[in-house]
Amino acid sequence: MRVNNWQLHPLTDQERADLANQPTPAGIYDYLLGGKDAKSSERVIAEQLLAINPQIRVMAKRNRAFLRRAVAAVAGEGVRQFVDIGSGLPASDNVHQVAQRVDPDVTTVYVDNDIRVGTHGRALLASDRRTHFIDHDVRHPGELLYVIHAEKLIDFSRPVGLIMSAILHFIQDDEDPEGIVDTLVSALAPGSFVVISHALDDEQLRTVAREYAAAGVSSAPVLRTAKGIERFFKGLQLEEPGLVLVDEWRPEVPGLSEGVPVLAGVGRKR
């Protein structure tokens, strides 16, 4: 891996305080999944969103199920290193747990800009020396790669499973989401896989997205078309069945799709 002299962007004390007090996507997602770590403000917002569209709880759970299937598939291809960006608060069947069922020696690096994620995760996994957390914002991908490389957490000369599940729709267009993905993918060795899920532009979800933004959450969602989401797989070979609705990506029980408006795919780097 080539490492450049990237400018570092450490969080200021004020930014840390803002993140500690502000509702975040990680807390809302945790509540939708049935977790216990959301702040009261995040629980209130989640209930307001559910009142607008009860399907968002189904979306969260279906996305989590896709993540499990995708990680198992990538680990089944022989990948023994994972980087999960925007990992969210620990839930049942996290990436490292799914992958370690394939091989107990799998290494996983979790990345999130919500400091609670690392705090909770480190407490739960203090005895797991192959699982690590980085407090970082993916909007600075070069810095993230530098830190992972400098800490020798991942060997970028070997294949990596890069997970970006339900995170890119929190990156605004003017924050260059395609450039972020390109920077990260450029560091990966051939034989690596990129796992992406993304909320699809949908009339009902537009109302949810507007309410989400108005509630003052730290990052507001950006809904994109199928064509816009497909661009994130530029230069990658999409694994079967391609870029599809999240329920339709190698389902454990075929034919049970609820039409959840989230697209998902896994791309292989050649």
mmCIF file of C-alpha atoms in Angstrom:
data_model
loop_
_atom_site.group_PDB
_atom_site.id
_atom_site.type_symbol
_atom_site.label_atom_id
_atom_site.label_comp_id
_atom_site.label_asym_id
_atom_site.label_seq_id
_atom_site.Cartn_x
_atom_site.Cartn_y
_atom_site.Cartn_z
ATOM 1 C CA MET A 1 0.000 0.000 0.000
ATOM 2 C CA ARG A 2 1.229 3.481 -0.860
ATOM 3 C CA VAL A 3 0.909 5.913 2.059
ATOM 4 C CA ASN A 4 1.056 9.632 1.367
ATOM 5 C CA ASN A 5 1.609 12.491 3.811
ATOM 6 C CA TRP A 6 -2.072 13.013 4.479
ATOM 7 C CA GLN A 7 -3.206 15.977 6.538
ATOM 8 C CA LEU A 8 -4.574 14.751 9.862
ATOM 9 C CA HIS A 9 -7.960 15.931 11.149
ATOM 10 C CA PRO A 10 -8.161 15.085 14.866
ATOM 11 C CA LEU A 11 -11.438 15.919 16.585
ATOM 12 C CA THR A 12 -11.371 19.117 18.601
ATOM 13 C CA ASP A 13 -12.746 19.195 22.135
ATOM 14 C CA GLN A 14 -15.772 21.109 20.823
ATOM 15 C CA GLU A 15 -16.404 18.523 18.100
ATOM 16 C CA ARG A 16 -16.217 15.756 20.669
ATOM 17 C CA ALA A 17 -18.676 17.610 22.881
ATOM 18 C CA ASP A 18 -21.045 18.163 19.947
ATOM 19 C CA LEU A 19 -20.954 14.481 19.003
ATOM 20 C CA ALA A 20 -21.544 13.514 22.627
ATOM 21 C CA ASN A 21 -24.659 15.692 22.878
ATOM 22 C CA GLN A 22 -26.056 15.539 19.348
ATOM 23 C CA PRO A 23 -28.284 12.673 18.156
ATOM 24 C CA THR A 24 -26.421 10.500 15.659
ATOM 25 C CA PRO A 25 -27.332 7.916 13.004
ATOM 26 C CA ALA A 26 -25.626 5.207 15.071
ATOM 27 C CA GLY A 27 -27.946 5.792 18.029
ATOM 28 C CA ILE A 28 -31.096 5.908 15.894
ATOM 29 C CA TYR A 29 -30.061 2.755 14.006
ATOM 30 C CA ASP A 30 -29.373 0.985 17.297
ATOM 31 C CA TYR A 31 -32.880 1.829 18.510
ATOM 32 C CA LEU A 32 -34.474 0.593 15.280
ATOM 33 C CA LEU A 33 -32.610 -2.704 15.671
ATOM 34 C CA GLY A 34 -33.918 -3.092 19.222
ATOM 35 C CA GLY A 35 -30.692 -2.055 20.956
ATOM 36 C CA LYS A 36 -30.429 -0.392 24.365
ATOM 37 C CA ASP A 37 -27.713 2.220 23.837
ATOM 38 C CA ALA A 38 -29.611 5.055 22.108
ATOM 39 C CA LYS A 39 -29.863 8.380 23.921
ATOM 40 C CA SER A 40 -33.320 9.650 24.860
ATOM 41 C CA SER A 41 -33.237 12.224 22.057
ATOM 42 C CA GLU A 42 -32.430 9.476 19.548
ATOM 43 C CA ARG A 43 -35.286 7.306 20.783
ATOM 44 C CA VAL A 44 -37.698 10.232 20.394
ATOM 45 C CA ILE A 45 -36.489 10.920 16.844
ATOM 46 C CA ALA A 46 -36.690 7.251 15.921
ATOM 47 C CA GLU A 47 -40.302 7.080 17.118
ATOM 48 C CA GLN A 48 -41.152 10.201 15.112
ATOM 49 C CA LEU A 49 -39.652 8.599 12.001
ATOM 50 C CA LEU A 50 -41.521 5.351 12.633
ATOM 51 C CA ALA A 51 -44.769 7.296 12.844
ATOM 52 C CA ILE A 52 -44.056 8.654 9.360
ATOM 53 C CA ASN A 53 -42.970 5.330 7.890
ATOM 54 C CA PRO A 54 -43.038 2.151 10.028
ATOM 55 C CA GLN A 55 -41.070 0.381 7.297
ATOM 56 C CA ILE A 56 -37.813 1.968 8.409
ATOM 57 C CA ARG A 57 -37.532 -0.569 11.252
ATOM 58 C CA VAL A 58 -37.881 -3.356 8.677
ATOM 59 C CA MET A 59 -35.250 -1.597 6.550
ATOM 60 C CA ALA A 60 -32.779 -1.571 9.431
ATOM 61 C CA LYS A 61 -33.304 -5.244 10.212
ATOM 62 C CA ARG A 62 -33.177 -6.331 6.563
ATOM 63 C CA ASN A 63 -29.999 -4.331 6.064
ATOM 64 C CA ARG A 64 -28.450 -6.028 9.097
ATOM 65 C CA ALA A 65 -29.409 -9.432 7.707
ATOM 66 C CA PHE A 66 -27.779 -8.544 4.379
ATOM 67 C CA LEU A 67 -24.611 -7.524 6.200
ATOM 68 C CA ARG A 68 -24.411 -10.932 7.870
ATOM 69 C CA ARG A 69 -24.894 -12.766 4.586
ATOM 70 C CA ALA A 70 -22.361 -10.607 2.759
ATOM 71 C CA VAL A 71 -19.676 -10.956 5.435
ATOM 72 C CA ALA A 72 -20.150 -14.735 5.520
ATOM 73 C CA ALA A 73 -19.878 -14.843 1.718
ATOM 74 C CA VAL A 74 -16.700 -12.739 1.641
ATOM 75 C CA ALA A 75 -15.105 -14.757 4.446
ATOM 76 C CA GLY A 76 -16.079 -17.862 2.510
ATOM 77 C CA GLU A 77 -13.958 -16.544 -0.373
ATOM 78 C CA GLY A 78 -10.892 -16.686 1.870
ATOM 79 C CA VAL A 79 -10.751 -13.063 3.062
ATOM 80 C CA ARG A 80 -9.393 -12.863 6.599
ATOM 81 C CA GLN A 81 -9.331 -9.080 7.140
ATOM 82 C CA PHE A 82 -12.321 -6.750 7.384
ATOM 83 C CA VAL A 83 -12.685 -2.986 7.742
ATOM 84 C CA ASP A 84 -16.227 -1.948 8.723
ATOM 85 C CA ILE A 85 -16.729 1.784 8.164
ATOM 86 C CA GLY A 86 -19.666 3.419 9.895
ATOM 87 C CA SER A 87 -20.038 0.278 11.955
ATOM 88 C CA GLY A 88 -22.562 1.645 14.430
ATOM 89 C CA LEU A 89 -23.119 0.542 17.998
ATOM 90 C CA PRO A 90 -22.426 -3.153 18.676
ATOM 91 C CA ALA A 91 -25.422 -5.381 18.064
ATOM 92 C CA SER A 92 -25.989 -9.098 17.740
ATOM 93 C CA ASP A 93 -23.906 -10.848 15.095
ATOM 94 C CA ASN A 94 -21.377 -8.117 14.426
ATOM 95 C CA VAL A 95 -18.973 -8.360 11.488
ATOM 96 C CA HIS A 96 -16.155 -9.928 13.476
ATOM 97 C CA GLN A 97 -18.483 -12.540 14.982
ATOM 98 C CA VAL A 98 -19.856 -13.599 11.600
ATOM 99 C CA ALA A 99 -16.392 -13.734 10.044
ATOM 100 C CA GLN A 100 -14.817 -15.549 12.981
ATOM 101 C CA ARG A 101 -17.334 -18.355 12.612
ATOM 102 C CA VAL A 102 -15.623 -19.032 9.295
ATOM 103 C CA ASP A 103 -12.115 -18.596 10.731
ATOM 104 C CA PRO A 104 -11.380 -17.602 14.370
ATOM 105 C CA ASP A 105 -8.221 -15.796 13.223
ATOM 106 C CA VAL A 106 -10.050 -13.128 11.195
ATOM 107 C CA THR A 107 -8.992 -9.544 11.955
ATOM 108 C CA THR A 108 -11.639 -6.806 12.010
ATOM 109 C CA VAL A 109 -11.252 -3.041 12.260
ATOM 110 C CA TYR A 110 -14.379 -1.045 13.114
ATOM 111 C CA VAL A 111 -14.519 2.645 12.204
ATOM 112 C CA ASP A 112 -17.098 5.217 13.318
ATOM 113 C CA ASN A 113 -17.134 8.923 14.109
ATOM 114 C CA ASP A 114 -19.603 8.354 16.959
ATOM 115 C CA ILE A 115 -17.253 7.999 19.919
ATOM 116 C CA ARG A 116 -19.806 5.843 21.756
ATOM 117 C CA VAL A 117 -19.239 3.096 19.195
ATOM 118 C CA GLY A 118 -15.600 2.665 20.155
ATOM 119 C CA THR A 119 -16.322 3.051 23.866
ATOM 120 C CA HIS A 120 -18.989 0.336 23.870
ATOM 121 C CA GLY A 121 -17.095 -1.886 21.491
ATOM 122 C CA ARG A 122 -13.809 -1.799 23.387
ATOM 123 C CA ALA A 123 -15.634 -2.609 26.595
ATOM 124 C CA LEU A 124 -17.364 -5.613 25.047
ATOM 125 C CA LEU A 125 -14.315 -6.936 23.219
ATOM 126 C CA ALA A 126 -11.484 -6.262 25.645
ATOM 127 C CA SER A 127 -10.317 -9.877 25.368
ATOM 128 C CA ASP A 128 -10.454 -10.057 21.529
ATOM 129 C CA ARG A 129 -7.018 -9.094 20.246
ATOM 130 C CA ARG A 130 -8.034 -9.420 16.596
ATOM 131 C CA THR A 131 -10.811 -6.827 16.746
ATOM 132 C CA HIS A 132 -10.037 -3.101 16.830
ATOM 133 C CA PHE A 133 -11.885 0.238 16.865
ATOM 134 C CA ILE A 134 -10.909 3.561 15.345
ATOM 135 C CA ASP A 135 -12.710 6.823 16.144
ATOM 136 C CA HIS A 136 -12.641 8.427 12.722
ATOM 137 C CA ASP A 137 -14.748 10.186 10.099
ATOM 138 C CA VAL A 138 -14.706 8.523 6.678
ATOM 139 C CA ARG A 139 -14.873 11.964 5.085
ATOM 140 C CA HIS A 140 -11.085 11.921 5.528
ATOM 141 C CA PRO A 141 -10.331 8.553 3.867
ATOM 142 C CA GLY A 142 -6.647 9.194 3.291
ATOM 143 C CA GLU A 143 -6.107 9.871 6.978
ATOM 144 C CA LEU A 144 -8.049 6.717 7.850
ATOM 145 C CA LEU A 145 -5.825 4.606 5.610
ATOM 146 C CA TYR A 146 -2.755 6.241 7.116
ATOM 147 C CA VAL A 147 -3.869 5.415 10.662
ATOM 148 C CA ILE A 148 -4.741 1.806 9.844
ATOM 149 C CA HIS A 149 -1.398 1.371 8.109
ATOM 150 C CA ALA A 150 0.614 3.119 10.824
ATOM 151 C CA GLU A 151 -1.007 1.035 13.566
ATOM 152 C CA LYS A 152 -0.377 -2.145 11.521
ATOM 153 C CA LEU A 153 -3.974 -3.233 11.973
ATOM 154 C CA ILE A 154 -4.467 -4.431 8.395
ATOM 155 C CA ASP A 155 -2.041 -5.859 5.849
ATOM 156 C CA PHE A 156 -3.080 -4.091 2.650
ATOM 157 C CA SER A 157 -0.915 -6.411 0.554
ATOM 158 C CA ARG A 158 -3.535 -9.117 1.197
ATOM 159 C CA PRO A 159 -7.272 -9.092 0.359
ATOM 160 C CA VAL A 160 -9.594 -7.070 2.589
ATOM 161 C CA GLY A 161 -13.356 -7.039 3.008
ATOM 162 C CA LEU A 162 -14.304 -3.345 3.017
ATOM 163 C CA ILE A 163 -17.755 -2.818 4.542
ATOM 164 C CA MET A 164 -19.722 0.376 3.867
ATOM 165 C CA SER A 165 -23.170 -0.697 4.993
ATOM 166 C CA ALA A 166 -25.772 2.085 5.219
ATOM 167 C CA ILE A 167 -23.090 4.760 5.525
ATOM 168 C CA LEU A 168 -22.689 6.367 2.095
ATOM 169 C CA HIS A 169 -26.216 7.813 2.217
ATOM 170 C CA PHE A 170 -24.977 9.985 5.087
ATOM 171 C CA ILE A 171 -22.271 11.521 2.879
ATOM 172 C CA GLN A 172 -23.493 14.635 1.075
ATOM 173 C CA ASP A 173 -22.838 15.067 -2.648
ATOM 174 C CA ASP A 174 -20.531 18.030 -1.992
ATOM 175 C CA GLU A 175 -18.447 15.794 0.329
ATOM 176 C CA ASP A 176 -17.447 13.686 -2.685
ATOM 177 C CA PRO A 177 -18.712 10.215 -1.730
ATOM 178 C CA GLU A 178 -17.396 8.703 -4.979
ATOM 179 C CA GLY A 179 -13.948 10.118 -4.272
ATOM 180 C CA ILE A 180 -14.065 8.666 -0.751
ATOM 181 C CA VAL A 181 -14.853 5.205 -2.113
ATOM 182 C CA ASP A 182 -12.210 5.512 -4.842
ATOM 183 C CA THR A 183 -9.544 6.439 -2.278
ATOM 184 C CA LEU A 184 -10.388 3.482 -0.068
ATOM 185 C CA VAL A 185 -10.664 0.982 -2.931
ATOM 186 C CA SER A 186 -7.339 2.147 -4.386
ATOM 187 C CA ALA A 187 -5.610 0.888 -1.213
ATOM 188 C CA LEU A 188 -7.057 -2.624 -1.506
ATOM 189 C CA ALA A 189 -5.200 -5.587 -2.936
ATOM 190 C CA PRO A 190 -6.650 -7.596 -5.829
ATOM 191 C CA GLY A 191 -9.048 -10.209 -4.495
ATOM 192 C CA SER A 192 -10.571 -7.730 -2.033
ATOM 193 C CA PHE A 193 -14.317 -7.207 -1.762
ATOM 194 C CA VAL A 194 -16.384 -4.067 -1.203
ATOM 195 C CA VAL A 195 -19.778 -4.450 0.505
ATOM 196 C CA ILE A 196 -22.198 -1.535 0.086
ATOM 197 C CA SER A 197 -25.830 -0.950 0.980
ATOM 198 C CA HIS A 198 -27.567 2.366 0.377
ATOM 199 C CA ALA A 199 -31.075 3.800 0.798
ATOM 200 C CA LEU A 200 -32.846 4.151 -2.532
ATOM 201 C CA ASP A 201 -34.587 7.337 -3.657
ATOM 202 C CA ASP A 202 -38.208 6.590 -2.798
ATOM 203 C CA GLU A 203 -41.197 8.890 -2.304
ATOM 204 C CA GLN A 204 -41.953 7.674 1.223
ATOM 205 C CA LEU A 205 -38.317 7.847 2.264
ATOM 206 C CA ARG A 206 -38.040 11.452 1.109
ATOM 207 C CA THR A 207 -40.415 12.497 3.885
ATOM 208 C CA VAL A 208 -38.378 10.500 6.400
ATOM 209 C CA ALA A 209 -35.154 12.075 5.132
ATOM 210 C CA ARG A 210 -36.564 15.599 5.516
ATOM 211 C CA GLU A 211 -37.731 14.867 9.060
ATOM 212 C CA TYR A 212 -34.360 13.303 9.858
ATOM 213 C CA ALA A 213 -32.540 16.441 8.730
ATOM 214 C CA ALA A 214 -34.939 18.749 10.584
ATOM 215 C CA ALA A 215 -34.394 16.819 13.834
ATOM 216 C CA GLY A 216 -30.780 17.971 14.029
ATOM 217 C CA VAL A 217 -29.127 14.581 13.672
ATOM 218 C CA SER A 218 -25.362 14.844 13.137
ATOM 219 C CA SER A 219 -25.643 13.573 9.538
ATOM 220 C CA ALA A 220 -28.702 13.802 7.315
ATOM 221 C CA PRO A 221 -29.479 11.084 4.739
ATOM 222 C CA VAL A 222 -29.086 11.584 0.989
ATOM 223 C CA LEU A 223 -31.291 9.323 -1.127
ATOM 224 C CA ARG A 224 -29.827 8.271 -4.482
ATOM 225 C CA THR A 225 -31.086 6.514 -7.578
ATOM 226 C CA ALA A 226 -29.968 3.023 -8.565
ATOM 227 C CA LYS A 227 -27.652 4.571 -11.159
ATOM 228 C CA GLY A 228 -26.153 6.880 -8.543
ATOM 229 C CA ILE A 229 -25.527 3.978 -6.168
ATOM 230 C CA GLU A 230 -24.049 1.794 -8.904
ATOM 231 C CA ARG A 231 -21.316 4.390 -9.442
ATOM 232 C CA PHE A 232 -19.800 3.403 -6.100
ATOM 233 C CA PHE A 233 -18.866 0.057 -7.659
ATOM 234 C CA LYS A 234 -16.872 1.664 -10.475
ATOM 235 C CA GLY A 235 -13.960 -0.569 -11.461
ATOM 236 C CA LEU A 236 -15.250 -3.498 -9.404
ATOM 237 C CA GLN A 237 -16.830 -6.712 -10.592
ATOM 238 C CA LEU A 238 -20.270 -7.076 -9.045
ATOM 239 C CA GLU A 239 -20.771 -10.515 -7.570
ATOM 240 C CA GLU A 240 -23.996 -12.370 -8.274
ATOM 241 C CA PRO A 241 -26.816 -11.387 -8.088
ATOM 242 C CA GLY A 242 -25.488 -7.862 -8.739
ATOM 243 C CA LEU A 243 -26.882 -4.647 -7.289
ATOM 244 C CA VAL A 244 -30.335 -5.601 -6.027
ATOM 245 C CA LEU A 245 -32.854 -4.847 -3.298
ATOM 246 C CA VAL A 246 -31.329 -5.757 0.037
ATOM 247 C CA ASP A 247 -33.740 -8.676 0.582
ATOM 248 C CA GLU A 248 -32.766 -10.162 -2.780
ATOM 249 C CA TRP A 249 -29.021 -10.441 -2.209
ATOM 250 C CA ARG A 250 -28.509 -14.200 -1.709
ATOM 251 C CA PRO A 251 -31.481 -14.567 0.659
ATOM 252 C CA GLU A 252 -31.517 -17.477 3.078
ATOM 253 C CA VAL A 253 -35.180 -18.038 2.161
ATOM 254 C CA PRO A 254 -35.831 -17.046 -1.490
ATOM 255 C CA GLY A 255 -39.004 -15.227 -2.434
ATOM 256 C CA LEU A 256 -39.612 -13.411 0.853
ATOM 257 C CA SER A 257 -38.610 -9.917 -0.310
ATOM 258 C CA GLU A 258 -40.710 -7.107 1.159
ATOM 259 C CA GLY A 259 -39.505 -4.597 -1.408
ATOM 260 C CA VAL A 260 -37.446 -2.694 1.147
ATOM 261 C CA PRO A 261 -36.040 0.395 -0.681
ATOM 262 C CA VAL A 262 -32.379 -0.309 0.038
ATOM 263 C CA LEU A 263 -29.973 -1.447 -2.678
ATOM 264 C CA ALA A 264 -27.101 -3.764 -1.840
ATOM 265 C CA GLY A 265 -24.185 -5.311 -3.651
ATOM 266 C CA VAL A 266 -20.737 -6.828 -3.260
ATOM 267 C CA GLY A 267 -17.944 -5.901 -5.661
ATOM 268 C CA ARG A 268 -14.688 -7.784 -6.211
ATOM 269 C CA LYS A 269 -11.449 -5.980 -7.004
ATOM 270 C CA ARG A 270 -9.546 -7.709 -9.780
#
